XYZ file of N, CA, C and O in Angstrom:
628
model
N 87.768 -36.471 29.776
C 88.585 -36.506 28.596
C 90.021 -36.109 28.973
O 90.244 -35.143 29.693
N 90.981 -36.862 28.497
C 92.382 -36.620 28.811
C 92.910 -35.416 28.036
O 92.554 -35.193 26.886
N 93.744 -34.667 28.683
C 94.416 -33.528 28.066
C 95.676 -34.054 27.394
O 96.446 -34.799 27.991
N 95.906 -33.667 26.144
C 97.069 -34.142 25.391
C 98.333 -33.426 25.879
O 98.455 -32.214 25.777
N 99.268 -34.195 26.440
C 100.527 -33.653 26.932
C 101.637 -33.956 25.933
O 101.775 -35.097 25.497
N 102.416 -32.936 25.607
C 103.592 -33.201 24.780
C 104.813 -33.283 25.700
O 104.713 -33.197 26.927
N 105.974 -33.460 25.094
C 107.212 -33.630 25.864
C 107.501 -32.413 26.744
O 107.948 -32.554 27.885
N 107.228 -31.223 26.252
C 107.476 -30.005 27.032
C 106.544 -29.963 28.241
O 106.982 -29.681 29.359
N 105.257 -30.267 28.042
C 104.309 -30.294 29.161
C 104.762 -31.294 30.222
O 104.736 -31.003 31.416
N 105.156 -32.478 29.789
C 105.598 -33.513 30.734
C 106.834 -33.057 31.510
O 106.950 -33.283 32.712
N 107.759 -32.391 30.817
C 108.946 -31.866 31.491
C 108.598 -30.803 32.519
O 109.146 -30.785 33.631
N 107.677 -29.925 32.174
C 107.223 -28.885 33.106
C 106.578 -29.532 34.332
O 106.885 -29.177 35.476
N 105.697 -30.493 34.109
C 105.037 -31.172 35.233
C 106.040 -31.890 36.117
O 105.922 -31.870 37.355
N 107.021 -32.521 35.493
C 108.054 -33.211 36.266
C 108.772 -32.241 37.201
O 108.933 -32.501 38.392
N 109.192 -31.116 36.671
C 109.916 -30.137 37.488
C 109.031 -29.545 38.575
O 109.472 -29.348 39.707
N 107.770 -29.247 38.263
C 106.871 -28.670 39.272
C 106.585 -29.650 40.403
O 106.439 -29.241 41.556
N 106.496 -30.924 40.084
C 106.248 -31.923 41.130
C 107.417 -32.017 42.097
O 107.230 -32.325 43.269
N 108.617 -31.753 41.613
C 109.787 -31.837 42.474
C 109.829 -30.726 43.508
O 110.085 -30.966 44.671
N 109.553 -29.489 43.090
C 109.567 -28.345 44.004
C 109.018 -27.129 43.274
O 109.777 -26.320 42.729
N 107.718 -26.979 43.250
C 107.078 -25.888 42.508
C 107.417 -24.516 43.092
O 107.492 -23.536 42.367
N 107.635 -24.449 44.375
C 107.866 -23.154 45.017
C 109.222 -22.555 44.649
O 109.346 -21.353 44.491
N 110.239 -23.388 44.556
C 111.588 -22.888 44.331
C 112.087 -23.119 42.910
O 113.284 -23.053 42.659
N 111.191 -23.401 42.000
C 111.559 -23.628 40.608
C 110.967 -22.500 39.765
O 109.760 -22.307 39.746
N 111.821 -21.769 39.081
C 111.349 -20.647 38.264
C 111.072 -21.109 36.836
O 111.537 -22.173 36.405
N 110.353 -20.296 36.109
C 110.103 -20.577 34.692
C 111.422 -20.660 33.943
O 111.587 -21.489 33.043
N 112.390 -19.832 34.322
C 113.700 -19.859 33.674
C 114.419 -21.184 33.953
O 115.068 -21.744 33.066
N 114.306 -21.689 35.196
C 114.909 -22.986 35.530
C 114.328 -24.087 34.646
O 115.061 -24.905 34.086
N 113.011 -24.100 34.551
C 112.329 -25.125 33.758
C 112.683 -24.970 32.285
O 112.957 -25.957 31.599
N 112.701 -23.731 31.807
C 112.992 -23.461 30.394
C 114.335 -24.048 29.990
O 114.459 -24.665 28.923
N 115.318 -23.873 30.840
C 116.635 -24.414 30.541
C 116.641 -25.932 30.452
O 117.403 -26.514 29.678
N 115.781 -26.564 31.236
C 115.733 -28.032 31.257
C 114.926 -28.628 30.114
O 115.184 -29.753 29.697
N 113.914 -27.897 29.626
C 113.058 -28.461 28.570
C 113.311 -27.849 27.200
O 112.677 -28.241 26.219
N 114.220 -26.879 27.140
C 114.636 -26.345 25.848
C 113.695 -25.356 25.198
O 113.598 -25.302 23.967
N 113.004 -24.553 25.999
C 112.137 -23.489 25.480
C 112.409 -22.224 26.278
O 113.184 -22.237 27.220
N 111.738 -21.126 25.946
C 111.925 -19.878 26.684
C 111.093 -19.886 27.967
O 110.124 -20.631 28.096
N 111.477 -19.009 28.892
C 110.731 -18.875 30.148
C 109.295 -18.433 29.874
O 108.359 -18.876 30.551
N 109.100 -17.578 28.883
C 107.761 -17.122 28.537
C 106.897 -18.297 28.050
O 105.718 -18.387 28.390
N 107.495 -19.182 27.271
C 106.770 -20.369 26.814
C 106.365 -21.230 28.005
O 105.238 -21.732 28.073
N 107.269 -21.386 28.973
C 106.960 -22.171 30.176
C 105.787 -21.544 30.920
O 104.842 -22.234 31.314
N 105.815 -20.222 31.109
C 104.715 -19.549 31.814
C 103.393 -19.747 31.068
O 102.357 -20.018 31.691
N 103.413 -19.631 29.755
C 102.194 -19.846 28.960
C 101.703 -21.286 29.075
O 100.497 -21.537 29.175
N 102.635 -22.227 29.041
C 102.258 -23.642 29.167
C 101.661 -23.928 30.544
O 100.667 -24.644 30.662
N 102.248 -23.375 31.580
C 101.718 -23.580 32.931
C 100.307 -23.013 33.029
O 99.400 -23.657 33.561
N 100.101 -21.823 32.511
C 98.776 -21.207 32.532
C 97.761 -22.094 31.795
O 96.661 -22.324 32.264
N 98.168 -22.635 30.639
C 97.291 -23.509 29.860
C 96.980 -24.801 30.634
O 95.832 -25.266 30.659
N 97.991 -25.368 31.310
C 97.790 -26.584 32.104
C 96.866 -26.307 33.299
O 96.042 -27.150 33.666
N 96.982 -25.127 33.889
C 96.100 -24.745 34.987
C 94.665 -24.574 34.483
O 93.716 -25.083 35.103
N 94.500 -23.868 33.376
C 93.158 -23.634 32.819
C 92.483 -24.940 32.405
O 91.260 -25.067 32.501
N 93.266 -25.917 31.962
C 92.717 -27.210 31.555
C 92.452 -28.126 32.749
O 91.878 -29.196 32.588
N 92.876 -27.695 33.950
C 92.657 -28.506 35.142
C 93.703 -29.592 35.339
O 93.581 -30.396 36.273
N 94.720 -29.626 34.492
C 95.797 -30.607 34.677
C 96.555 -30.271 35.962
O 96.849 -31.149 36.770
N 96.865 -28.992 36.151
C 97.428 -28.523 37.413
C 96.257 -27.956 38.202
O 95.695 -26.929 37.838
N 95.882 -28.668 39.256
C 94.705 -28.279 40.030
C 95.047 -27.368 41.205
O 94.155 -26.844 41.853
N 96.322 -27.189 41.491
C 96.704 -26.327 42.592
C 98.122 -26.625 43.036
O 98.782 -27.521 42.501
N 98.571 -25.857 43.996
C 99.911 -26.003 44.561
C 99.736 -26.122 46.063
O 99.193 -25.224 46.698
N 100.181 -27.224 46.630
C 99.938 -27.505 48.041
C 101.270 -27.714 48.749
O 102.111 -28.488 48.272
N 101.477 -27.059 49.889
C 102.720 -27.298 50.621
C 102.710 -28.692 51.247
O 101.653 -29.221 51.588
N 103.877 -29.279 51.365
C 104.021 -30.537 52.094
C 104.460 -30.147 53.490
O 105.552 -29.606 53.683
N 103.605 -30.390 54.461
C 103.837 -29.924 55.823
C 104.431 -31.049 56.661
O 103.932 -32.171 56.645
N 105.479 -30.731 57.393
C 106.059 -31.649 58.355
C 105.302 -31.417 59.660
O 105.619 -30.502 60.418
N 104.271 -32.225 59.893
C 103.405 -32.011 61.047
C 104.156 -32.139 62.369
O 103.824 -31.477 63.347
N 105.183 -32.960 62.405
C 105.960 -33.119 63.631
C 106.577 -31.791 64.067
O 106.595 -31.450 65.242
N 107.026 -31.002 63.100
C 107.624 -29.703 63.420
C 106.577 -28.693 63.886
O 106.913 -27.651 64.435
N 105.304 -28.969 63.664
C 104.242 -28.071 64.111
C 103.689 -28.479 65.474
O 102.744 -27.867 65.966
N 104.260 -29.521 66.056
C 103.763 -30.017 67.330
C 102.745 -31.127 67.175
O 102.254 -31.681 68.149
N 102.407 -31.465 65.948
C 101.470 -32.551 65.672
C 102.288 -33.780 65.279
O 102.369 -34.166 64.124
N 102.946 -34.391 66.262
C 103.924 -35.445 65.988
C 103.300 -36.796 65.661
O 104.003 -37.705 65.241
N 102.001 -36.919 65.834
C 101.346 -38.186 65.524
C 100.577 -38.056 64.208
O 99.720 -37.198 64.072
N 100.928 -38.907 63.254
C 100.236 -38.939 61.961
C 99.615 -40.322 61.837
O 100.317 -41.320 61.897
N 98.315 -40.361 61.682
C 97.595 -41.627 61.652
C 96.738 -41.728 60.401
O 96.167 -40.735 59.953
N 96.671 -42.928 59.857
C 95.759 -43.226 58.759
C 94.655 -44.090 59.330
O 94.917 -45.100 59.989
N 93.410 -43.687 59.096
C 92.256 -44.435 59.564
C 91.520 -44.972 58.337
O 91.087 -44.200 57.483
N 91.422 -46.298 58.245
C 90.704 -46.935 57.146
C 89.259 -47.130 57.581
O 89.008 -47.723 58.632
N 88.333 -46.631 56.779
C 86.910 -46.667 57.132
C 86.104 -47.337 56.030
O 86.505 -47.339 54.860
N 84.951 -47.854 56.426
C 83.981 -48.360 55.460
C 82.717 -47.534 55.609
O 82.230 -47.323 56.720
N 82.220 -47.055 54.474
C 80.985 -46.268 54.459
C 80.130 -46.775 53.309
O 80.639 -47.369 52.363
N 78.810 -46.544 53.376
C 77.969 -46.919 52.233
C 78.433 -46.187 50.974
O 78.703 -44.978 51.015
N 78.540 -46.904 49.884
C 79.077 -46.330 48.645
C 78.302 -45.084 48.224
O 78.895 -44.088 47.822
N 76.984 -45.104 48.351
C 76.188 -43.952 47.928
C 76.373 -42.737 48.839
O 75.963 -41.631 48.484
N 77.015 -42.912 49.996
C 77.276 -41.801 50.914
C 78.757 -41.422 50.971
O 79.136 -40.520 51.714
N 79.561 -42.107 50.196
C 81.018 -41.960 50.290
C 81.470 -40.506 50.118
O 82.226 -39.986 50.929
N 81.018 -39.821 49.079
C 81.457 -38.434 48.836
C 81.008 -37.498 49.957
O 81.782 -36.656 50.419
N 79.763 -37.645 50.389
C 79.258 -36.781 51.465
C 80.015 -37.021 52.764
O 80.357 -36.075 53.478
N 80.288 -38.289 53.069
C 81.005 -38.591 54.314
C 82.470 -38.175 54.231
O 83.075 -37.814 55.242
N 83.035 -38.189 53.040
C 84.399 -37.676 52.871
C 84.433 -36.187 53.212
O 85.330 -35.716 53.921
N 83.455 -35.458 52.726
C 83.358 -34.024 53.016
C 83.142 -33.796 54.513
O 83.748 -32.893 55.107
N 82.296 -34.613 55.132
C 82.054 -34.511 56.571
C 83.342 -34.765 57.349
O 83.653 -34.045 58.297
N 84.093 -35.775 56.941
C 85.344 -36.113 57.623
C 86.323 -34.952 57.578
O 87.051 -34.697 58.546
N 86.354 -34.219 56.466
C 87.256 -33.072 56.353
C 86.950 -31.996 57.393
O 87.823 -31.197 57.740
N 85.742 -31.980 57.913
C 85.360 -31.003 58.923
C 85.772 -31.371 60.339
O 85.620 -30.573 61.253
N 86.318 -32.560 60.527
C 86.736 -33.008 61.865
C 88.117 -32.439 62.178
O 89.041 -32.540 61.359
N 88.264 -31.830 63.365
C 89.562 -31.285 63.774
C 90.628 -32.366 63.715
O 90.429 -33.480 64.210
N 91.755 -32.039 63.092
C 92.869 -32.969 62.986
C 92.921 -33.712 61.666
O 93.951 -34.262 61.302
N 91.816 -33.730 60.917
C 91.811 -34.411 59.619
C 92.526 -33.526 58.607
O 92.169 -32.367 58.428
N 93.561 -34.080 57.961
C 94.339 -33.317 56.992
C 94.166 -33.830 55.568
O 94.638 -33.202 54.620
N 93.476 -34.943 55.408
C 93.241 -35.473 54.072
C 92.276 -36.635 54.097
O 92.188 -37.358 55.084
N 91.515 -36.783 53.011
C 90.570 -37.894 52.871
C 90.665 -38.389 51.438
O 90.706 -37.592 50.501
N 90.691 -39.700 51.288
C 90.692 -40.314 49.950
C 89.513 -41.254 49.839
O 89.286 -42.081 50.707
N 88.771 -41.102 48.747
C 87.714 -42.054 48.420
C 88.345 -43.190 47.629
O 89.038 -42.946 46.641
N 88.119 -44.410 48.045
C 88.677 -45.567 47.364
C 87.567 -46.308 46.634
O 86.428 -46.341 47.083
N 87.909 -46.894 45.518
C 86.928 -47.569 44.667
C 86.747 -49.026 45.087
O 86.915 -49.949 44.296
N 86.423 -49.227 46.347
C 86.163 -50.565 46.876
C 84.890 -50.506 47.695
O 84.429 -49.432 48.081
N 84.324 -51.642 47.976
C 83.143 -51.683 48.821
C 83.507 -51.687 50.294
O 82.769 -51.232 51.145
N 84.687 -52.221 50.620
C 85.159 -52.344 51.994
C 86.407 -51.488 52.151
O 87.240 -51.437 51.256
N 86.535 -50.795 53.266
C 87.642 -49.863 53.491
C 87.738 -48.873 52.324
O 88.771 -48.728 51.689
N 86.637 -48.211 52.075
C 86.533 -47.353 50.900
C 86.750 -45.865 51.189
O 86.537 -45.033 50.326
N 87.190 -45.538 52.399
C 87.506 -44.158 52.749
C 88.753 -44.174 53.625
O 88.806 -44.877 54.633
N 89.764 -43.421 53.207
C 91.005 -43.330 53.979
C 91.091 -41.915 54.536
O 91.016 -40.942 53.783
N 91.238 -41.809 55.839
C 91.289 -40.517 56.511
C 92.666 -40.352 57.143
O 93.109 -41.217 57.900
N 93.343 -39.254 56.824
C 94.643 -38.935 57.414
C 94.445 -37.923 58.528
O 93.810 -36.883 58.321
N 95.013 -38.220 59.691
C 94.915 -37.345 60.856
C 96.301 -36.887 61.280
O 97.255 -37.660 61.213
N 96.403 -35.670 61.762
C 97.612 -35.177 62.417
C 97.187 -34.723 63.803
O 96.208 -33.987 63.948
N 97.910 -35.181 64.818
C 97.518 -34.879 66.195
C 98.743 -34.694 67.072
O 99.833 -35.181 66.770
N 98.521 -33.990 68.167
C 99.595 -33.746 69.125
C 99.802 -34.941 70.044
O 100.916 -35.221 70.459
N 98.702 -35.644 70.340
C 98.801 -36.765 71.278
C 97.675 -37.762 71.019
O 96.798 -37.532 70.186
N 97.701 -38.861 71.748
C 96.704 -39.916 71.529
C 95.295 -39.461 71.895
O 94.317 -39.937 71.321
N 95.173 -38.538 72.817
C 93.850 -38.017 73.183
C 93.200 -37.298 72.003
O 92.001 -37.460 71.736
N 93.978 -36.491 71.278
C 93.453 -35.813 70.089
C 93.025 -36.817 69.029
O 92.013 -36.627 68.366
N 93.797 -37.893 68.876
C 93.433 -38.925 67.906
C 92.129 -39.591 68.315
O 91.227 -39.769 67.493
N 92.017 -39.949 69.587
C 90.795 -40.597 70.083
C 89.578 -39.706 69.859
O 88.529 -40.176 69.415
N 89.724 -38.425 70.126
C 88.623 -37.483 69.926
C 88.224 -37.426 68.455
O 87.034 -37.478 68.108
N 89.214 -37.330 67.565
C 88.919 -37.247 66.133
C 88.262 -38.536 65.633
O 87.272 -38.485 64.897
N 88.790 -39.684 66.036
C 88.225 -40.962 65.585
C 86.801 -41.125 66.112
O 85.916 -41.599 65.379
N 86.551 -40.708 67.328
C 85.187 -40.769 67.886
C 84.235 -39.894 67.077
O 83.094 -40.291 66.808
N 84.679 -38.710 66.678
C 83.837 -37.832 65.854
C 83.561 -38.464 64.495
O 82.457 -38.340 63.961
N 84.562 -39.129 63.915
C 84.358 -39.827 62.639
C 83.303 -40.925 62.793
O 82.420 -41.068 61.946
N 83.393 -41.682 63.886
C 82.406 -42.742 64.130
C 81.003 -42.157 64.285
O 80.049 -42.678 63.713
N 80.869 -41.095 65.047
C 79.556 -40.474 65.248
C 78.987 -39.925 63.937
O 77.776 -39.836 63.765
N 79.872 -39.582 63.001
C 79.431 -39.064 61.697
C 78.979 -40.181 60.755
O 78.487 -39.909 59.669
N 79.183 -41.443 61.165
C 78.716 -42.554 60.346
C 79.803 -43.357 59.650
O 79.510 -44.227 58.830
N 81.054 -43.093 59.967
C 82.151 -43.853 59.374
C 82.447 -45.061 60.249
O 82.635 -44.928 61.464
N 82.489 -46.240 59.646
C 82.833 -47.461 60.371
C 84.352 -47.609 60.331
O 84.947 -47.766 59.263
N 84.981 -47.551 61.492
C 86.440 -47.613 61.571
C 86.871 -49.075 61.456
O 86.471 -49.918 62.241
N 87.704 -49.363 60.454
C 88.178 -50.730 60.211
C 89.594 -50.939 60.729
O 89.927 -52.012 61.193
N 90.435 -49.926 60.594
C 91.827 -50.051 61.026
C 92.421 -48.671 61.248
O 91.999 -47.695 60.623
N 93.395 -48.612 62.151
C 94.129 -47.379 62.422
C 95.620 -47.710 62.342
O 96.063 -48.695 62.918
N 96.351 -46.885 61.609
C 97.784 -47.112 61.448
C 98.539 -45.839 61.789
O 98.257 -44.778 61.219
N 99.486 -45.941 62.699
C 100.326 -44.802 63.057
C 101.492 -44.763 62.077
O 102.204 -45.745 61.897
N 101.684 -43.633 61.405
C 102.697 -43.479 60.363
C 104.008 -42.979 60.974
O 104.006 -42.008 61.723
N 105.101 -43.628 60.631
C 106.427 -43.179 61.079
C 106.969 -42.108 60.144
O 107.458 -41.075 60.582
N 106.900 -42.346 58.829
C 107.432 -41.399 57.852
C 106.715 -41.597 56.526
O 106.171 -42.671 56.255
N 106.726 -40.553 55.711
C 106.133 -40.612 54.379
C 107.104 -39.957 53.405
O 107.697 -38.933 53.711
N 107.266 -40.562 52.245
C 108.206 -40.066 51.254
C 107.459 -39.832 49.950
O 106.571 -40.589 49.600
N 107.841 -38.808 49.211
C 107.202 -38.472 47.937
C 108.258 -38.229 46.877
O 109.383 -37.857 47.178
N 107.842 -38.400 45.648
C 108.689 -38.068 44.508
C 107.794 -37.761 43.323
O 106.628 -38.143 43.319
N 108.329 -37.091 42.311
C 107.525 -36.838 41.117
C 107.134 -38.147 40.445
O 107.897 -39.114 40.463
N 105.955 -38.174 39.863
C 105.515 -39.314 39.074
C 106.466 -39.438 37.903
O 106.611 -38.515 37.104
N 107.154 -40.556 37.791
C 108.268 -40.660 36.850
C 107.878 -40.661 35.381
O 108.722 -40.452 34.516
N 106.632 -40.852 35.075
C 106.245 -40.831 33.669
C 106.048 -39.416 33.128
O 105.920 -39.232 31.939
N 106.012 -38.432 34.006
C 105.871 -37.059 33.569
C 107.227 -36.406 33.421
O 107.728 -35.741 34.297
N 107.852 -36.664 32.309
C 108.946 -35.823 31.892
C 110.355 -36.166 32.237
O 111.242 -35.367 31.948
N 110.658 -37.307 32.845
C 112.071 -37.581 33.096
C 112.855 -37.609 31.793
O 114.002 -37.212 31.749
N 112.203 -38.045 30.740
C 112.872 -38.086 29.428
C 112.871 -36.713 28.751
O 113.587 -36.502 27.784
N 112.106 -35.759 29.291
C 111.990 -34.440 28.664
C 112.817 -33.379 29.378
O 112.869 -32.240 28.934
N 113.460 -33.768 30.480
C 114.219 -32.802 31.290
C 115.685 -33.175 31.237
O 116.053 -34.319 31.450
N 116.522 -32.179 30.967
C 117.970 -32.398 31.038
C 118.361 -32.537 32.491
O 118.005 -31.706 33.317
N 119.065 -33.594 32.825
C 119.442 -33.837 34.231
C 120.478 -32.858 34.714
O 121.406 -32.497 34.172
């Protein structure tokens, strides 16, 4: 069931998506036209409702010595997809897994590695776990932005 978002909620979500760590309730309050206390209460309500499921840092793996970022497209039996996604998360170097709603290439695994040997080791472990490797793509760069439907109209620029 969808949680009903009003303009203030959308504005809060918009600002948090941009930079949750360095954005204060007072900053958001000024942009959405309410008090900082109201913003804190709204955030707590959004967290309790599961709309905000957590706060995750965006890591520049290259700066950590893991300069290779690879996406591995896999095919797994649909009835095993969730279990194999969990298994994939246990492989060293795996930083993310997405279940896709397709029959083919239905699991996307993101790897961060220091070198090609680490990638080969991780991909071999994925294969041994039962994931059929369909494609491997080496990522040059990734860019993110807030989902534009959450609050651009509710935030003063």
